Coordinates of C-alpha atoms and ligand atoms in Angstrom, one line a residue:
Chain A
M1 CA 73.3 49.5 79.2
K2 CA 72.4 46.1 79.9
P3 CA 75.2 43.3 80.4
Q4 CA 74.0 41.5 77.1
D5 CA 74.9 44.8 75.8
K6 CA 77.5 45.2 77.3
Q7 CA 79.6 41.7 75.7
K8 CA 78.0 42.1 72.9
Y9 CA 79.7 45.8 72.3
L10 CA 82.4 44.1 73.1
E11 CA 82.6 41.2 70.6
E12 CA 81.6 43.6 68.0
Y13 CA 84.4 46.3 69.0
E14 CA 86.9 42.9 69.2
F15 CA 85.4 42.5 65.6
L16 CA 85.9 45.8 64.4
K17 CA 89.7 46.2 65.9
K18 CA 90.8 42.6 64.1
K19 CA 89.4 44.4 60.4
G20 CA 91.8 47.1 61.6
K21 CA 95.1 48.4 60.8
P22 CA 97.6 48.8 63.1
F23 CA 98.6 52.2 64.8
F24 CA 101.7 52.0 63.3
P25 CA 102.6 53.4 60.4
Y26 CA 98.3 53.7 59.8
A27 CA 97.1 56.3 62.3
V28 CA 101.0 57.6 63.0
M29 CA 100.2 58.8 59.8
K30 CA 97.5 60.9 60.0
D31 CA 98.3 62.3 63.6
S32 CA 101.5 63.0 61.7
V33 CA 99.6 65.1 59.5
M34 CA 97.9 66.4 61.7
A35 CA 100.5 67.5 64.1
L36 CA 102.6 69.6 61.1
I37 CA 98.9 71.2 59.9
V38 CA 98.9 72.5 63.7
V39 CA 102.2 73.9 64.3
A40 CA 102.0 75.3 60.4
V41 CA 98.6 77.6 61.6
I42 CA 100.6 78.2 64.5
I43 CA 103.4 79.6 63.5
A44 CA 101.4 81.4 61.0
M45 CA 99.6 83.0 63.1
S46 CA 102.2 84.1 65.5
V47 CA 103.9 85.6 62.1
I48 CA 100.8 87.2 60.3
L49 CA 98.8 87.8 64.2
G50 CA 101.7 89.0 66.1
A51 CA 101.9 89.7 70.0
E52 CA 101.5 93.0 70.3
Q53 CA 101.2 94.2 73.7
G54 CA 98.8 96.7 74.9
P55 CA 99.5 100.3 77.0
K56 CA 101.4 98.4 80.7
A57 CA 98.4 98.3 83.6
D58 CA 97.5 100.8 85.5
P59 CA 94.8 101.0 87.4
T60 CA 94.9 105.1 87.7
S61 CA 94.5 105.5 84.2
T62 CA 90.9 105.2 82.4
T63 CA 91.5 103.7 78.9
Y64 CA 90.9 99.7 79.4
V65 CA 89.1 97.2 77.6
P66 CA 87.9 95.0 80.3
R67 CA 87.4 92.2 77.4
P68 CA 88.6 88.7 77.7
E69 CA 90.0 86.5 75.2
W70 CA 87.7 85.2 72.6
Y71 CA 86.9 82.2 74.3
F72 CA 84.9 83.1 77.2
F73 CA 83.2 85.7 75.7
F74 CA 80.3 83.7 75.4
L75 CA 80.8 83.6 79.6
F76 CA 80.8 86.9 79.5
E77 CA 77.8 87.4 77.5
L78 CA 75.8 85.4 79.5
L79 CA 75.4 87.7 81.9
R80 CA 74.1 90.1 79.6
V81 CA 71.4 88.0 78.6
I82 CA 70.5 87.4 82.4
K83 CA 70.8 90.8 84.0
P84 CA 68.7 91.1 87.3
P85 CA 71.5 91.2 89.6
E86 CA 69.7 88.6 91.8
L87 CA 70.0 86.3 89.2
V88 CA 73.4 87.3 88.0
P89 CA 75.1 84.4 90.8
I90 CA 72.9 82.6 87.9
A91 CA 74.7 83.0 85.2
T92 CA 78.1 84.0 86.8
I93 CA 78.3 80.6 88.5
G94 CA 75.3 78.4 88.3
I95 CA 74.8 78.1 84.6
P96 CA 78.6 77.0 84.1
T97 CA 78.6 74.6 87.0
I98 CA 75.5 73.0 85.9
C99 CA 76.9 72.7 82.6
M100 CA 79.7 71.6 83.8
V101 CA 78.2 69.1 86.4
L102 CA 76.3 67.6 83.5
L103 CA 79.1 67.4 81.0
L104 CA 80.9 65.4 84.0
L105 CA 78.0 62.8 84.5
L106 CA 77.1 62.7 80.9
P107 CA 78.1 59.2 81.1
F108 CA 76.9 57.8 83.7
Y109 CA 73.0 58.7 82.7
D110 CA 73.5 58.4 79.1
R111 CA 74.2 54.5 79.4
G112 CA 71.8 52.8 76.6
P113 CA 73.9 50.7 74.3
E114 CA 72.9 53.0 70.8
R115 CA 75.9 55.0 69.9
R116 CA 74.8 56.5 66.1
P117 CA 74.4 59.9 66.5
E118 CA 71.2 60.1 64.3
R119 CA 69.8 57.2 66.2
R120 CA 70.2 58.7 69.6
P121 CA 68.2 62.4 68.9
I122 CA 67.9 63.9 72.4
A123 CA 71.7 64.0 73.1
T124 CA 72.5 64.7 69.6
T125 CA 69.9 67.7 69.7
A126 CA 71.5 68.6 73.1
G127 CA 75.3 69.1 71.5
I128 CA 73.7 70.7 68.7
I129 CA 71.8 73.5 70.8
T130 CA 74.4 73.7 73.1
I131 CA 77.4 74.3 70.2
I132 CA 75.0 76.9 68.3
A133 CA 73.8 78.6 71.5
M134 CA 77.6 79.0 72.7
A135 CA 78.4 80.0 68.7
Y136 CA 76.3 82.8 68.8
L137 CA 77.1 84.1 72.6
T138 CA 80.6 84.2 71.3
Y139 CA 79.4 85.7 67.8
L140 CA 77.5 88.9 69.5
G141 CA 80.6 89.0 72.5
A142 CA 83.0 89.4 69.0
T143 CA 80.8 91.9 67.3
G144 CA 79.8 93.3 70.4
G145 CA 83.2 96.0 71.3
A146 CA 83.5 98.2 73.9
P147 CA 82.8 102.0 72.6
T148 CA 84.9 104.4 73.9
E149 CA 83.3 107.2 72.9
V150 CA 79.9 109.0 73.6
E151 CA 78.3 110.2 71.5
M152 CA 75.5 112.8 73.9
Q153 CA 74.4 116.2 73.9
V154 CA 75.7 117.6 77.3
S155 CA 75.9 121.2 78.8
K156 CA 79.7 122.6 78.7
K157 CA 80.2 121.3 82.6
Y158 CA 79.7 117.9 82.3
E159 CA 82.1 117.5 79.3
A160 CA 84.8 116.4 81.8
G161 CA 82.8 113.8 83.1
K162 CA 81.5 112.3 80.0
E163 CA 85.6 112.4 78.4
V164 CA 86.0 109.9 82.1
V165 CA 83.2 107.7 81.1
A166 CA 83.6 107.5 78.1
G167 CA 87.6 106.7 78.8
A168 CA 87.2 104.3 81.7
G169 CA 85.2 101.5 79.4
C170 CA 82.0 102.6 81.7
L171 CA 80.4 101.3 78.0
A172 CA 81.9 98.0 77.7
C173 CA 78.8 97.1 80.6
H174 CA 76.9 99.9 80.8
K175 CA 74.1 101.4 78.6
L176 CA 74.3 105.0 78.4
G177 CA 71.5 106.9 76.1
E178 CA 72.3 105.4 72.4
N179 CA 75.6 104.5 73.3
G180 CA 77.2 101.7 74.9
N181 CA 76.3 97.4 75.9
N182 CA 72.8 96.5 77.7
G183 CA 74.9 94.8 80.4
P184 CA 75.4 93.3 82.4
G185 CA 75.3 96.1 84.4
P186 CA 72.2 98.8 84.7
E187 CA 71.6 101.3 82.3
L188 CA 72.8 104.9 83.2
T189 CA 71.1 106.3 81.1
H190 CA 68.4 108.0 83.7
I191 CA 71.2 106.8 87.0
A192 CA 70.2 110.1 89.0
S193 CA 66.5 109.5 88.6
R194 CA 67.3 105.9 90.3
I195 CA 70.1 107.0 92.9
P196 CA 72.2 109.7 94.3
R197 CA 75.5 110.9 93.7
A198 CA 76.7 109.5 96.7
A199 CA 75.7 106.0 96.0
I200 CA 76.7 106.5 92.5
I201 CA 80.7 107.7 94.0
R202 CA 80.4 104.8 96.5
S203 CA 79.8 102.4 93.0
V204 CA 82.2 103.8 91.5
E205 CA 85.1 102.9 94.4
I206 CA 83.9 100.1 95.5
G207 CA 82.8 98.0 92.4
P208 CA 80.0 96.1 93.2
G209 CA 79.0 92.7 92.0
I210 CA 81.4 92.2 88.8
M211 CA 82.4 95.5 87.9
P212 CA 85.8 96.4 89.1
S213 CA 86.2 98.9 91.6
F214 CA 87.8 102.5 90.4
R215 CA 88.9 104.1 93.9
E216 CA 92.8 104.3 91.8
L217 CA 91.6 106.7 89.9
P218 CA 92.5 110.6 91.2
P219 CA 89.6 111.8 92.8
Q220 CA 89.5 114.6 90.4
K221 CA 88.4 112.7 87.5
I222 CA 85.8 110.7 90.1
E223 CA 84.3 114.0 91.4
Q224 CA 83.3 115.3 87.4
L225 CA 81.8 111.6 86.5
A226 CA 79.9 111.7 89.4
D227 CA 78.9 115.4 87.9
F228 CA 77.8 114.1 85.0
L229 CA 76.5 110.6 86.4
S230 CA 73.9 112.8 88.9
S231 CA 73.3 114.9 86.0
L232 CA 70.7 112.4 84.2
D233 CA 67.6 111.8 85.7
Chain B
M1 CA 88.1 46.0 82.5
P2 CA 87.8 43.7 79.2
S3 CA 91.1 42.5 78.7
F4 CA 91.7 42.1 75.0
P5 CA 94.2 40.7 73.1
K6 CA 97.1 41.6 71.8
P7 CA 98.1 41.6 68.2
K8 CA 100.6 39.4 67.4
I9 CA 103.1 41.2 65.4
P10 CA 105.1 39.9 62.5
D11 CA 108.9 39.9 63.4
A12 CA 109.8 41.1 60.2
V13 CA 109.0 45.2 61.2
V14 CA 110.5 44.8 64.9
P15 CA 114.1 45.3 65.5
P16 CA 115.4 42.2 66.9
P17 CA 116.3 43.3 70.6
L18 CA 112.9 44.0 71.3
R19 CA 111.5 40.8 69.9
K20 CA 110.2 38.5 72.2
P21 CA 112.1 35.5 72.7
G22 CA 110.4 32.4 70.8
K23 CA 109.6 29.5 73.0
P24 CA 111.4 26.7 72.9
G25 CA 111.1 24.4 69.9
S26 CA 109.5 27.4 67.9
G27 CA 113.1 27.9 66.2
G28 CA 114.7 31.6 67.4
T29 CA 117.2 31.6 70.4
P30 CA 116.1 29.3 73.0
K31 CA 115.5 30.1 76.4
G32 CA 118.8 28.8 79.4
Q33 CA 121.1 29.3 76.0
A34 CA 123.4 31.2 75.3
P35 CA 122.5 33.5 72.0
A36 CA 124.5 33.9 69.3
D37 CA 126.4 36.6 69.3
L38 CA 127.7 35.7 72.4
K39 CA 130.0 32.6 71.5
E40 CA 132.8 32.4 69.6
T41 CA 133.3 33.1 66.3
P42 CA 135.2 31.1 64.0
E43 CA 136.9 33.7 61.5
R44 CA 139.4 35.8 62.4
K45 CA 138.4 39.6 61.1
S46 CA 140.2 42.6 60.2
A47 CA 139.9 45.3 62.9
G48 CA 138.1 47.4 60.5
D49 CA 135.2 44.8 59.7
K50 CA 135.1 44.4 63.9
M51 CA 134.3 48.2 64.1
L52 CA 131.8 47.8 61.6
E53 CA 130.2 45.8 62.9
V54 CA 130.5 47.0 66.2
G55 CA 128.8 50.1 64.7
K56 CA 126.3 48.7 62.6
E57 CA 125.1 47.3 66.1
A58 CA 126.0 49.7 68.8
P59 CA 122.4 51.5 68.4
I60 CA 120.5 47.8 68.7
D61 CA 123.1 46.8 71.6
A62 CA 122.5 49.9 73.2
L63 CA 118.1 49.7 73.0
G64 CA 118.4 45.9 74.0
W65 CA 120.6 47.2 77.5
V66 CA 118.2 49.7 78.4
D67 CA 115.0 47.1 77.6
Q68 CA 116.7 44.5 79.0
R69 CA 116.9 46.3 82.7
L70 CA 113.0 48.2 81.5
A71 CA 111.2 45.6 79.9
A72 CA 109.2 47.5 78.2
S73 CA 109.7 46.0 74.8
G74 CA 106.4 44.2 75.3
F75 CA 104.9 47.0 75.7
L76 CA 105.9 49.6 73.2
T77 CA 105.3 47.3 69.9
G78 CA 102.1 46.1 71.9
M79 CA 101.2 49.7 71.8
L80 CA 102.8 51.2 68.2
F81 CA 101.5 47.7 66.4
R82 CA 98.7 47.8 68.3
K83 CA 95.4 47.3 65.8
V84 CA 93.4 50.5 65.6
P85 CA 89.3 49.5 64.5
K86 CA 88.3 49.8 60.7
G87 CA 87.2 52.8 59.5
T88 CA 88.9 55.0 62.2
N89 CA 89.5 58.3 60.1
W90 CA 90.5 61.2 60.2
F91 CA 88.3 62.8 63.3
Y92 CA 90.3 60.2 65.1
T93 CA 93.2 62.8 64.8
L94 CA 92.0 65.4 66.6
G95 CA 92.9 64.4 70.6
S96 CA 96.5 63.6 69.5
A97 CA 96.6 67.2 67.2
T98 CA 94.6 68.7 71.1
L99 CA 98.1 66.9 72.7
F100 CA 100.8 68.6 69.9
A101 CA 99.5 71.6 70.7
F102 CA 100.0 71.3 74.8
I103 CA 103.3 70.2 73.8
V104 CA 103.7 73.4 71.5
Q105 CA 102.6 75.8 74.6
A106 CA 104.7 73.9 77.1
T107 CA 107.5 73.7 74.6
T108 CA 107.1 77.2 74.3
G109 CA 106.4 78.1 77.2
V110 CA 109.7 77.6 78.6
F111 CA 111.4 79.4 76.1
L112 CA 109.5 82.4 77.3
A113 CA 110.0 81.6 81.2
M114 CA 113.6 82.3 80.8
F115 CA 112.8 85.7 79.5
Y116 CA 109.4 86.7 82.2
T117 CA 109.6 88.1 85.2
P118 CA 106.4 87.4 87.4
S119 CA 106.6 91.0 89.6
A120 CA 104.1 93.9 89.1
T121 CA 107.0 96.1 88.6
Q122 CA 108.2 94.0 85.4
A123 CA 105.8 91.9 84.0
Y124 CA 105.6 94.1 81.0
S125 CA 108.7 95.3 80.0
S126 CA 109.8 91.9 80.5
I127 CA 107.7 91.2 77.8
A128 CA 108.0 94.1 76.0
H129 CA 111.9 92.9 76.1
I130 CA 110.8 89.3 75.3
N131 CA 108.8 90.7 72.1
N132 CA 111.6 93.7 70.5
E133 CA 115.0 92.0 72.0
V134 CA 114.9 88.1 72.6
P135 CA 116.3 86.8 68.8
L136 CA 113.3 84.9 67.6
G137 CA 110.7 86.5 70.7
Q138 CA 108.0 87.5 69.6
L139 CA 107.4 84.7 67.6
V140 CA 107.7 82.7 70.5
H141 CA 105.5 84.7 72.4
G142 CA 103.0 84.7 69.5
M143 CA 102.4 80.9 68.7
H144 CA 102.0 80.4 72.7
K145 CA 99.3 83.6 72.1
W146 CA 98.0 81.9 69.4
G147 CA 98.9 78.7 70.7
S148 CA 96.5 78.9 73.1
S149 CA 93.4 80.0 71.2
V150 CA 94.2 76.6 68.8
M151 CA 94.1 74.1 71.6
V152 CA 91.1 75.5 72.7
I153 CA 90.0 74.8 69.4
L154 CA 91.2 71.6 69.4
I155 CA 89.6 70.5 72.4
F156 CA 86.5 71.6 71.8
L157 CA 86.4 69.2 68.4
H158 CA 87.6 66.9 70.0
M159 CA 85.1 66.5 73.2
G160 CA 82.6 67.4 69.8
R161 CA 83.9 64.7 68.6
T162 CA 84.3 61.9 70.8
F163 CA 80.6 63.3 72.0
F164 CA 78.7 62.7 68.7
F165 CA 80.4 59.2 68.2
G166 CA 79.1 58.1 71.5
A167 CA 83.0 57.2 72.6
Y168 CA 82.1 57.6 76.1
K169 CA 79.6 54.7 76.8
Y170 CA 81.4 51.5 78.1
P171 CA 83.8 50.7 78.3
R172 CA 85.4 54.3 78.3
E173 CA 82.9 56.9 81.1
L174 CA 86.2 57.5 83.1
N175 CA 88.4 58.3 80.2
W176 CA 85.9 60.8 79.2
V177 CA 85.8 62.2 83.0
I178 CA 89.4 62.8 83.0
G179 CA 88.8 64.4 78.9
V180 CA 86.0 67.3 81.5
V181 CA 89.1 67.7 84.1
L182 CA 91.8 68.3 81.3
L183 CA 88.6 70.9 78.9
I184 CA 88.7 71.9 83.3
L185 CA 91.8 72.4 83.5
T186 CA 92.9 74.1 79.5
M187 CA 90.3 76.7 80.4
T188 CA 92.6 77.4 84.2
M189 CA 95.6 77.8 81.6
A190 CA 94.4 80.2 79.7
F191 CA 92.1 82.6 82.4
T192 CA 95.5 82.8 84.4
G193 CA 97.6 83.5 81.3
Y194 CA 96.0 86.3 80.1
L195 CA 96.8 88.4 83.1
L196 CA 100.5 87.5 82.5
P197 CA 101.1 89.9 79.8
F198 CA 100.1 92.3 82.7
D199 CA 98.8 95.6 80.6
Q200 CA 95.4 97.4 80.3
R201 CA 93.6 94.3 78.8
S202 CA 94.6 91.4 80.6
F203 CA 94.3 93.9 84.1
W204 CA 91.2 94.7 83.4
A205 CA 89.4 91.4 82.0
S206 CA 91.3 89.4 84.8
I207 CA 89.1 91.8 87.5
V208 CA 86.8 91.5 86.0
G209 CA 87.2 87.4 85.2
I210 CA 87.9 87.1 89.4
N211 CA 84.9 89.6 90.2
I212 CA 83.4 86.7 88.4
N213 CA 83.8 84.2 90.4
G214 CA 83.1 86.0 93.4
T215 CA 79.3 86.4 92.4
G216 CA 79.4 82.7 92.8
P217 CA 76.8 81.0 95.9
V218 CA 79.0 79.7 99.2
V219 CA 82.4 79.9 97.6
G220 CA 82.5 82.4 95.3
P221 CA 83.5 84.9 97.7
Y222 CA 86.3 82.9 99.1
L223 CA 87.4 82.1 95.4
S224 CA 87.9 85.3 94.5
D225 CA 89.9 86.2 97.3
F226 CA 92.2 83.3 96.8
L227 CA 92.9 84.2 92.9
R228 CA 92.7 88.0 93.9
A229 CA 95.8 87.3 97.1
G230 CA 94.8 90.3 98.6
P231 CA 92.4 93.2 98.5
E232 CA 93.7 94.8 94.9
L233 CA 94.9 92.5 91.8
G234 CA 98.5 93.1 92.6
A235 CA 101.9 91.5 92.8
T236 CA 101.0 89.5 95.1
T237 CA 97.3 88.0 92.6
L238 CA 100.6 88.0 89.8
S239 CA 102.8 85.7 91.3
R240 CA 99.9 83.5 92.3
F241 CA 98.5 83.3 88.9
Y242 CA 102.1 82.3 87.9
A243 CA 102.5 79.5 89.6
I244 CA 98.7 78.2 89.1
H245 CA 99.8 78.8 85.1
M246 CA 103.2 77.5 85.4
L247 CA 103.7 74.5 88.0
L248 CA 99.9 73.1 89.2
V249 CA 98.3 73.2 86.2
P250 CA 100.9 71.7 83.8
G251 CA 101.7 69.5 86.1
A252 CA 97.9 68.3 86.8
I253 CA 97.1 68.4 82.6
I254 CA 100.5 65.8 82.2
A255 CA 99.8 63.6 84.8
L256 CA 95.9 63.1 83.6
I257 CA 96.9 63.5 79.7
G258 CA 99.2 59.9 80.8
A259 CA 96.1 58.5 82.4
H260 CA 94.0 59.5 79.3
M261 CA 96.9 58.0 77.0
Y262 CA 97.1 55.2 79.3
L263 CA 92.8 54.2 78.9
V264 CA 92.2 55.1 74.9
V265 CA 95.7 52.3 74.7
K266 CA 94.2 50.2 77.5
L267 CA 91.1 50.1 76.1
G268 CA 91.5 50.9 72.3
T269 CA 89.6 54.0 70.4
T270 CA 86.5 53.5 69.5
A271 CA 85.3 52.4 66.2
P272 CA 82.8 55.0 63.7
P273 CA 79.8 54.5 64.9
W274 CA 78.2 53.2 61.9
V275 CA 80.5 50.6 61.1
K276 CA 79.1 47.4 61.9
A277 CA 80.6 44.1 62.4
E278 CA 78.8 42.0 59.7
R279 CA 79.4 38.5 61.1
P280 CA 77.2 36.9 64.3
K281 CA 79.7 35.8 66.4
V282 CA 83.2 35.8 66.8
A283 CA 83.7 32.5 68.5
A284 CA 80.9 30.7 65.4
P285 CA 81.6 27.6 64.4
V286 CA 83.2 27.5 61.1
S287 CA 80.5 26.1 58.9
Q288 CA 77.9 29.3 60.3
L289 CA 80.6 32.0 59.9
D290 CA 81.4 30.7 56.0
A291 CA 77.4 31.1 55.6
G292 CA 77.9 34.4 57.3
A293 CA 80.3 35.6 55.2
N294 CA 78.8 34.0 51.7
G295 CA 75.3 35.9 52.3
N296 CA 77.6 39.4 53.0
G297 CA 78.7 38.9 49.4
R298 CA 82.2 38.8 51.8
V299 CA 85.0 37.0 51.4
N300 CA 87.6 36.4 54.2
G301 CA 91.2 35.3 53.6
N302 CA 90.8 33.0 57.6
R303 CA 87.0 32.2 56.0
V304 CA 88.2 30.9 53.1
N305 CA 90.7 28.1 54.5
G306 CA 87.8 27.5 56.1
A307 CA 90.3 28.0 59.0
P308 CA 88.9 29.4 62.5
V309 CA 89.9 32.2 64.1
D310 CA 92.7 31.8 66.2
G311 CA 92.3 35.1 68.7
E312 CA 95.5 36.3 68.6
G313 CA 94.1 38.8 66.2
N314 CA 95.7 37.4 62.9
G315 CA 92.0 36.0 62.1
G316 CA 90.9 39.5 59.4
S317 CA 92.8 40.9 56.9
A318 CA 94.3 44.2 57.6
L319 CA 91.1 45.6 54.9
Ligands
HEM1 C1 94.6 67.7 77.0 C2 93.8 68.0 75.9 C3 93.0 66.1 75.7 C4 94.0 65.3 74.9 C5 95.6 65.5 75.1 C6 92.9 64.5 74.2 C7 94.2 63.4 73.8 C8 93.1 62.1 72.8 C9 93.5 60.9 72.6 C10 95.3 61.3 71.5 C11 92.5 60.1 72.2 C12 92.9 59.3 71.0 C13 91.6 58.9 70.0 C14 91.2 60.0 69.6 O1 92.3 61.0 69.3 O2 90.3 60.3 69.6 C15 91.8 60.8 73.3 C16 90.8 59.9 73.2 C17 89.2 60.4 74.1 N1 89.4 61.2 74.3 FE1 90.4 62.5 74.7 N2 92.0 64.7 75.3 C18 91.9 65.4 75.4 C19 90.6 66.1 76.2 C20 89.3 65.3 76.3 C21 88.8 65.5 76.5 C22 87.9 67.7 77.0 C23 87.6 65.4 76.4 C24 86.2 65.1 76.2 C25 85.2 65.6 77.2 C26 88.1 63.3 76.1 C27 87.4 62.9 76.0 C28 88.1 61.6 75.1 C29 87.5 60.3 75.2 C30 86.0 59.5 75.3 C31 88.3 59.1 74.3 C32 88.3 58.3 74.0 C33 87.6 57.9 72.2 C34 87.5 56.6 71.6 O3 87.8 55.8 71.6 O4 87.0 56.5 70.3 N3 89.6 63.9 75.6 N4 92.0 61.4 73.6

């Protein structure tokens, strides 16, 4: 903004302000109505939706759904869109950090005097695209779900291992045949053709990247799980 | 820093102790002379009358007493009766709605803190206790839980409003920057609060969340180590999240909301970008003003009288 633009803005603003109404009671009235609506909505949600607890946190148990609160879905989904392990840091921290920096510095690179959205095509388009992208990713996250059943024909001796995989929520991040989500973890359908049994166990115990460690699972279950996965080639 | 003239408040709407003393010769109580109520009243009154009078005056006296020591009345009346620009609409309530949602979170949070135990062994059962035994416990817990969603929605809507209205431009750049930090802090609250109930969902989601932080370049591993506070997510993680959620971030949010509000009052809120002043220049000569006003078919009290705008905020009628 050039100095004369600033001057012009200030003069125009001062004039519009003079033509305005006092904050009290006019703006206070609107703010209060809005505040009442906010409390009413919060109380209604609390009464209708409640605050149920899930089962107690337990590192050794295998029934869990690693789902964040809905407003973090878009971050989690970003990991599904960008999957190659070497790109993961970009998706997890890179993109959000860049977005935050861009947002923070917005007033310093968008310095034009124009304020009407229809006359700021770049800013307005970028804003709308961001909103659509976030809404879409949130929608994906909300509908993705985390299946806890594996529909797959396996021979009797791998049945136990299949149940462990189903119960441990691996499908929240891995695809297994027709089941589960495609990402952020790699597909497990043919895992045995890629890595040996020992490596599978190591992955499960260490939890590479964003995958949680399942070290606390009973050893017997880890064995069953490894038996099952190492049969998939 | 532009300094806008303070609007002049009509005396009728300001309680007496908050009124500014008039200038000598302009009526009211002259400076340097004892106010009327300190002089002796000539007539005698009954005790009942006196008590009634004292009772009536007490709140105002108390206000005056406080104000003599705080000298805040100028600021307060300036803030309350400052003008908001023409065209201010319902979109402008989103900021205060966010503030209100934060107040709900802070209040319900205090009540939850009275019963919550931040220990890996007792956190879960203390929440169960709040839900099942504490009177209204589940209501307050639910309000805190859903209030977080409401606050996140409102803060995004408010940010969207200021973005599309171009409100981040000169001279409000700094307020936008403070706003973005508030957004980050609010999301930090949401992330750290999610672990506190210590149920399966929050436990595993927090592990994934911490691991996600860990994949970041350079600082990632340090960040996730800091958050986890140990080799595994456990008791120390919970205490750390609790301290961040209860002390560190709320303190920062309150301080920054204070700065945000200070700037809102100091700079004033924008007018919607479509609302334009229909007049060439504030300081233009009267004849030109009249021409402009007539040309637009608008009649303004001051211009009809031909009086120049006085620069005290009394120039425009409250349209
Ligand atoms: C805790 C969160 C926040 C609270 C309580 C809050 C509160 C407020 C309030 C009450 C106003 C007065 C005008 C209005 O309501 O629209 C305001 C203005 C403003 N806020 Fe916020 N805000 C918050 C977060 C943010 C965020 C995240 C941003 C943007 C990144 C932001 C940017 C602004 C700007 C630029 C203004 C000036 C708007 C104008 O003059 O029209 N604020 N804020």
